[in-house]
mmCIF file of C-alpha atoms in Angstrom:
data_model
loop_
_atom_site.group_PDB
_atom_site.id
_atom_site.type_symbol
_atom_site.label_atom_id
_atom_site.label_comp_id
_atom_site.label_asym_id
_atom_site.label_seq_id
_atom_site.Cartn_x
_atom_site.Cartn_y
_atom_site.Cartn_z
ATOM 1 C CA MET A 94 15.716 35.631 -10.814
ATOM 2 C CA ILE A 95 13.194 32.970 -11.892
ATOM 3 C CA ASP A 96 11.029 33.782 -14.872
ATOM 4 C CA GLU A 97 7.447 33.980 -13.577
ATOM 5 C CA SER A 98 6.207 32.453 -16.809
ATOM 6 C CA LEU A 99 7.977 29.257 -15.687
ATOM 7 C CA TRP A 100 7.550 29.434 -11.924
ATOM 8 C CA ASN A 101 5.346 31.588 -9.740
ATOM 9 C CA TRP A 102 5.310 31.148 -5.975
ATOM 10 C CA GLU A 103 1.890 32.744 -5.700
ATOM 11 C CA HIS A 104 0.375 29.722 -7.426
ATOM 12 C CA VAL A 105 2.226 27.407 -5.043
ATOM 13 C CA TRP A 106 0.802 29.155 -1.955
ATOM 14 C CA ALA A 107 -2.656 29.334 -3.523
ATOM 15 C CA ALA A 108 -2.795 25.619 -4.328
ATOM 16 C CA LEU A 109 -0.985 24.292 -1.264
ATOM 17 C CA PRO A 110 -3.853 24.380 1.305
ATOM 18 C CA ASP A 111 -6.187 22.254 -0.841
ATOM 19 C CA MET A 112 -3.340 19.907 -1.752
ATOM 20 C CA LEU A 113 -2.336 19.392 1.877
ATOM 21 C CA LEU A 114 -5.956 18.815 2.899
ATOM 22 C CA ALA A 115 -6.387 16.202 0.172
ATOM 23 C CA PHE A 116 -3.038 14.692 1.156
ATOM 24 C CA VAL A 117 -4.177 14.124 4.759
ATOM 25 C CA LYS A 118 -7.845 13.255 4.152
ATOM 26 C CA VAL A 119 -7.333 10.970 1.167
ATOM 27 C CA THR A 120 -3.727 10.073 0.310
ATOM 28 C CA LEU A 121 -2.544 9.284 3.838
ATOM 29 C CA PHE A 122 -5.875 7.921 5.042
ATOM 30 C CA VAL A 123 -6.248 5.462 2.159
ATOM 31 C CA THR A 124 -2.614 4.387 2.495
ATOM 32 C CA ILE A 125 -2.771 3.755 6.247
ATOM 33 C CA VAL A 126 -6.107 1.932 6.310
ATOM 34 C CA GLY A 127 -5.420 0.096 3.052
ATOM 35 C CA SER A 128 -2.018 -1.049 4.335
ATOM 36 C CA ALA A 129 -3.557 -2.377 7.543
ATOM 37 C CA ILE A 130 -6.118 -4.368 5.544
ATOM 38 C CA ALA A 131 -3.442 -5.648 3.166
ATOM 39 C CA ALA A 132 -1.112 -6.726 5.971
ATOM 40 C CA VAL A 133 -3.793 -8.689 7.833
ATOM 41 C CA LEU A 134 -5.544 -10.133 4.796
ATOM 42 C CA GLY A 135 -2.225 -11.026 3.178
ATOM 43 C CA LEU A 136 -1.249 -13.074 6.222
ATOM 44 C CA VAL A 137 -4.643 -14.811 6.210
ATOM 45 C CA ILE A 138 -4.235 -15.686 2.523
ATOM 46 C CA ALA A 139 -0.735 -17.048 3.127
ATOM 47 C CA LEU A 140 -1.947 -19.209 6.020
ATOM 48 C CA VAL A 141 -4.931 -20.524 4.074
ATOM 49 C CA ARG A 142 -2.734 -21.467 1.136
ATOM 50 C CA ARG A 143 -0.365 -23.227 3.503
ATOM 51 C CA THR A 144 -2.814 -25.064 5.779
ATOM 52 C CA ALA A 145 -6.196 -25.404 4.017
ATOM 53 C CA PRO A 146 -7.209 -28.514 2.034
ATOM 54 C CA GLN A 147 -6.123 -28.520 -1.596
ATOM 55 C CA PRO A 148 -9.496 -27.501 -3.137
ATOM 56 C CA ILE A 149 -9.773 -24.421 -0.900
ATOM 57 C CA SER A 150 -6.092 -23.571 -1.268
ATOM 58 C CA GLY A 151 -6.386 -23.900 -5.049
ATOM 59 C CA ILE A 152 -9.387 -21.567 -5.222
ATOM 60 C CA VAL A 153 -7.673 -18.967 -3.034
ATOM 61 C CA THR A 154 -4.531 -19.186 -5.172
ATOM 62 C CA PHE A 155 -6.543 -18.733 -8.388
ATOM 63 C CA VAL A 156 -8.375 -15.673 -7.046
ATOM 64 C CA MET A 157 -5.137 -14.225 -5.695
ATOM 65 C CA ASN A 158 -3.345 -14.620 -9.023
ATOM 66 C CA PHE A 159 -6.329 -13.154 -10.896
ATOM 67 C CA ILE A 160 -6.241 -10.030 -8.706
ATOM 68 C CA ARG A 161 -2.474 -9.705 -9.013
ATOM 69 C CA MET A 162 -2.611 -9.877 -12.800
ATOM 70 C CA THR A 163 -5.432 -7.341 -13.145
ATOM 71 C CA PRO A 164 -4.531 -3.618 -13.281
ATOM 72 C CA LEU A 165 -5.358 -1.731 -10.101
ATOM 73 C CA VAL A 166 -7.234 1.010 -11.947
ATOM 74 C CA VAL A 167 -9.465 -1.585 -13.620
ATOM 75 C CA GLN A 168 -10.307 -3.054 -10.228
ATOM 76 C CA LEU A 169 -11.150 0.402 -8.880
ATOM 77 C CA LEU A 170 -13.486 1.136 -11.777
ATOM 78 C CA PHE A 171 -15.139 -2.280 -11.641
ATOM 79 C CA VAL A 172 -15.966 -2.124 -7.928
ATOM 80 C CA TYR A 173 -16.973 1.542 -8.150
ATOM 81 C CA TYR A 174 -19.555 0.882 -10.865
ATOM 82 C CA ALA A 175 -20.558 -2.567 -9.587
ATOM 83 C CA ILE A 176 -21.485 -1.126 -6.166
ATOM 84 C CA PRO A 177 -22.682 2.420 -6.959
ATOM 85 C CA THR A 178 -23.950 2.983 -3.410
ATOM 86 C CA MET A 179 -20.501 2.563 -1.894
ATOM 87 C CA PRO A 180 -18.578 5.846 -1.357
ATOM 88 C CA GLY A 181 -15.554 6.242 -3.603
ATOM 89 C CA ILE A 182 -13.065 6.486 -0.754
ATOM 90 C CA VAL A 183 -14.375 3.220 0.743
ATOM 91 C CA VAL A 184 -14.009 1.580 -2.670
ATOM 92 C CA GLY A 185 -10.446 2.881 -2.836
ATOM 93 C CA ILE A 186 -9.525 1.576 0.612
ATOM 94 C CA LEU A 187 -10.988 -1.878 -0.022
ATOM 95 C CA VAL A 188 -9.548 -2.267 -3.511
ATOM 96 C CA PHE A 189 -6.097 -1.070 -2.466
ATOM 97 C CA GLY A 190 -6.193 -3.319 0.584
ATOM 98 C CA VAL A 191 -7.255 -6.443 -1.306
ATOM 99 C CA HIS A 192 -4.970 -5.756 -4.266
ATOM 100 C CA TYR A 193 -1.863 -5.355 -2.145
ATOM 101 C CA ALA A 194 -2.875 -8.216 0.148
ATOM 102 C CA THR A 195 -2.267 -10.579 -2.766
ATOM 103 C CA PHE A 196 1.300 -9.321 -3.082
ATOM 104 C CA MET A 197 1.938 -9.330 0.656
ATOM 105 C CA ALA A 198 0.643 -12.903 0.808
ATOM 106 C CA GLU A 199 3.546 -13.970 -1.400
ATOM 107 C CA VAL A 200 5.957 -12.104 0.873
ATOM 108 C CA TYR A 201 4.524 -13.870 3.924
ATOM 109 C CA ARG A 202 4.760 -17.199 2.109
ATOM 110 C CA ALA A 203 8.446 -16.635 1.453
ATOM 111 C CA GLY A 204 8.937 -15.623 5.084
ATOM 112 C CA ILE A 205 7.203 -18.772 6.318
ATOM 113 C CA GLU A 206 9.330 -20.937 4.055
ATOM 114 C CA SER A 207 12.469 -19.231 5.362
ATOM 115 C CA VAL A 208 11.815 -20.497 8.889
ATOM 116 C CA PRO A 209 14.391 -23.256 9.500
ATOM 117 C CA LYS A 210 13.094 -26.830 9.411
ATOM 118 C CA GLY A 211 14.494 -27.350 12.883
ATOM 119 C CA GLN A 212 11.966 -24.888 14.286
ATOM 120 C CA TRP A 213 9.097 -26.987 12.972
ATOM 121 C CA GLU A 214 10.672 -30.142 14.350
ATOM 122 C CA ALA A 215 11.188 -28.508 17.742
ATOM 123 C CA THR A 216 7.504 -27.601 18.030
ATOM 124 C CA THR A 217 6.588 -31.188 17.205
ATOM 125 C CA ALA A 218 8.992 -32.504 19.824
ATOM 126 C CA LEU A 219 7.447 -30.150 22.403
ATOM 127 C CA SER A 220 3.948 -31.354 21.453
ATOM 128 C CA MET A 221 2.825 -27.828 20.640
ATOM 129 C CA SER A 222 -0.591 -27.469 19.016
ATOM 130 C CA PRO A 223 -0.740 -26.217 15.425
ATOM 131 C CA SER A 224 -2.231 -22.873 16.480
ATOM 132 C CA ARG A 225 0.422 -22.410 19.174
ATOM 133 C CA THR A 226 3.133 -23.332 16.672
ATOM 134 C CA TRP A 227 1.986 -20.684 14.204
ATOM 135 C CA VAL A 228 1.348 -17.907 16.720
ATOM 136 C CA ALA A 229 4.372 -18.380 18.986
ATOM 137 C CA VAL A 230 7.049 -19.673 16.623
ATOM 138 C CA ILE A 231 6.425 -19.460 12.886
ATOM 139 C CA ILE A 232 4.592 -16.163 12.341
ATOM 140 C CA PRO A 233 6.961 -14.001 14.474
ATOM 141 C CA GLN A 234 9.986 -15.312 12.588
ATOM 142 C CA ALA A 235 8.260 -14.961 9.218
ATOM 143 C CA VAL A 236 7.280 -11.352 9.951
ATOM 144 C CA ARG A 237 10.846 -10.434 10.909
ATOM 145 C CA ALA A 238 12.036 -11.691 7.534
ATOM 146 C CA THR A 239 9.359 -9.858 5.560
ATOM 147 C CA VAL A 240 9.360 -6.351 7.071
ATOM 148 C CA PRO A 241 11.460 -4.697 4.291
ATOM 149 C CA ALA A 242 9.330 -6.132 1.474
ATOM 150 C CA LEU A 243 6.073 -5.306 3.257
ATOM 151 C CA GLY A 244 7.304 -1.756 3.798
ATOM 152 C CA ASN A 245 8.113 -1.397 0.123
ATOM 153 C CA TYR A 246 4.563 -2.386 -0.780
ATOM 154 C CA VAL A 247 3.198 0.228 1.622
ATOM 155 C CA ILE A 248 5.296 2.871 -0.134
ATOM 156 C CA SER A 249 4.113 1.585 -3.520
ATOM 157 C CA MET A 250 0.496 1.854 -2.382
ATOM 158 C CA PHE A 251 1.159 5.408 -1.211
ATOM 159 C CA LYS A 252 2.535 6.367 -4.617
ATOM 160 C CA GLU A 253 -0.393 4.777 -6.476
ATOM 161 C CA THR A 254 -3.114 6.725 -4.653
ATOM 162 C CA PRO A 255 -3.402 9.145 -7.631
ATOM 163 C CA PHE A 256 -5.309 6.319 -9.380
ATOM 164 C CA LEU A 257 -8.213 7.254 -7.103
ATOM 165 C CA VAL A 258 -9.051 10.085 -9.478
ATOM 166 C CA ALA A 259 -10.482 7.401 -11.797
ATOM 167 C CA ILE A 260 -13.343 6.919 -9.313
ATOM 168 C CA ALA A 261 -13.845 10.627 -8.596
ATOM 169 C CA VAL A 262 -11.879 10.666 -5.332
ATOM 170 C CA MET A 263 -9.790 13.824 -5.071
ATOM 171 C CA ASP A 264 -6.367 12.955 -3.703
ATOM 172 C CA MET A 265 -3.417 15.350 -3.557
ATOM 173 C CA VAL A 266 -2.492 14.917 -7.224
ATOM 174 C CA GLY A 267 -6.143 15.322 -8.172
ATOM 175 C CA ALA A 268 -6.259 18.605 -6.246
ATOM 176 C CA ALA A 269 -3.120 19.725 -8.075
ATOM 177 C CA ARG A 270 -4.629 18.787 -11.426
ATOM 178 C CA GLU A 271 -7.839 20.637 -10.606
ATOM 179 C CA TYR A 272 -5.939 23.803 -9.697
ATOM 180 C CA GLY A 273 -3.836 23.546 -12.834
ATOM 181 C CA ALA A 274 -6.926 23.102 -15.008
ATOM 182 C CA GLY A 275 -8.405 26.304 -13.601
ATOM 183 C CA THR A 276 -5.255 28.429 -13.862
ATOM 184 C CA PHE A 277 -3.271 26.688 -16.624
ATOM 185 C CA ARG A 278 -0.354 26.498 -14.156
ATOM 186 C CA PHE A 279 0.593 22.843 -13.894
ATOM 187 C CA THR A 280 4.349 23.080 -13.367
ATOM 188 C CA GLU A 281 4.246 24.486 -9.840
ATOM 189 C CA VAL A 282 1.532 22.209 -8.471
ATOM 190 C CA PHE A 283 2.895 18.967 -9.907
ATOM 191 C CA ILE A 284 6.412 19.703 -8.693
ATOM 192 C CA VAL A 285 5.035 20.480 -5.233
ATOM 193 C CA ALA A 286 3.037 17.243 -5.303
ATOM 194 C CA GLY A 287 6.185 15.313 -6.177
ATOM 195 C CA VAL A 288 8.105 16.980 -3.353
ATOM 196 C CA LEU A 289 5.352 16.156 -0.865
ATOM 197 C CA PHE A 290 5.407 12.515 -1.950
ATOM 198 C CA LEU A 291 9.182 12.470 -1.470
ATOM 199 C CA ILE A 292 8.976 14.159 1.933
ATOM 200 C CA ALA A 293 6.459 11.576 3.123
ATOM 201 C CA SER A 294 8.111 8.512 1.526
ATOM 202 C CA TYR A 295 11.696 9.062 2.640
ATOM 203 C CA PRO A 296 11.063 9.101 6.421
ATOM 204 C CA THR A 297 8.862 6.043 5.971
ATOM 205 C CA SER A 298 11.707 4.165 4.321
ATOM 206 C CA LEU A 299 14.030 5.151 7.184
ATOM 207 C CA LEU A 300 11.450 3.993 9.726
ATOM 208 C CA ILE A 301 11.126 0.647 7.972
ATOM 209 C CA GLY A 302 14.909 0.263 8.039
ATOM 210 C CA ARG A 303 15.030 0.944 11.772
ATOM 211 C CA LEU A 304 12.159 -1.435 12.413
ATOM 212 C CA GLU A 305 13.928 -4.132 10.425
ATOM 213 C CA LYS A 306 17.082 -3.756 12.531
ATOM 214 C CA ARG A 307 15.094 -3.832 15.767
ATOM 215 C CA LEU A 308 13.266 -7.004 14.774
ATOM 216 C CA VAL A 309 16.464 -8.709 13.667
ATOM 217 C CA TYR A 310 18.563 -7.798 16.670
#
């Protein structure tokens, strides 16, 4: 029998509704929307760095590296206080999206460089326009090569959503912390939060693996 001073199921059931609500409304929502922004913006950054004139490419590269080397929580706090009229959850979505876009841009770059030289030469021989070359030939092959790494960044974003508490956005871990502060029972709620993260992350990793196989074969 478990000592109730160490573990009490009543506290689990009491905290679980608020934790699940925060999980859906904040943790999942920020991850899904932020990942979509990161995936699209990351590809745009990679294309600009590859095709834009050197001055523009250099500026984009500098900004990208600056964002990558700055802690995520610092970026959240800066934007939150710099634009006080913007809701915290919007700040979180934008900052997460832009932050991870800089990492995904490097993944896309590697994917583009992995496209065989013969593919580029074939598009030239067929007199394909640059836009047609990118859309029909290069980008599809680059995406196939980058799916696992992109998926890993989505999972990383998901696990970093607790940083939202720094800008007063109550995610699942924040809800757990709030319950623990009111009852002095932190063990149950933090273990449950960890289990929920695991339950959500593991199927995602399996889905990414299946998607990778489908794109390859």
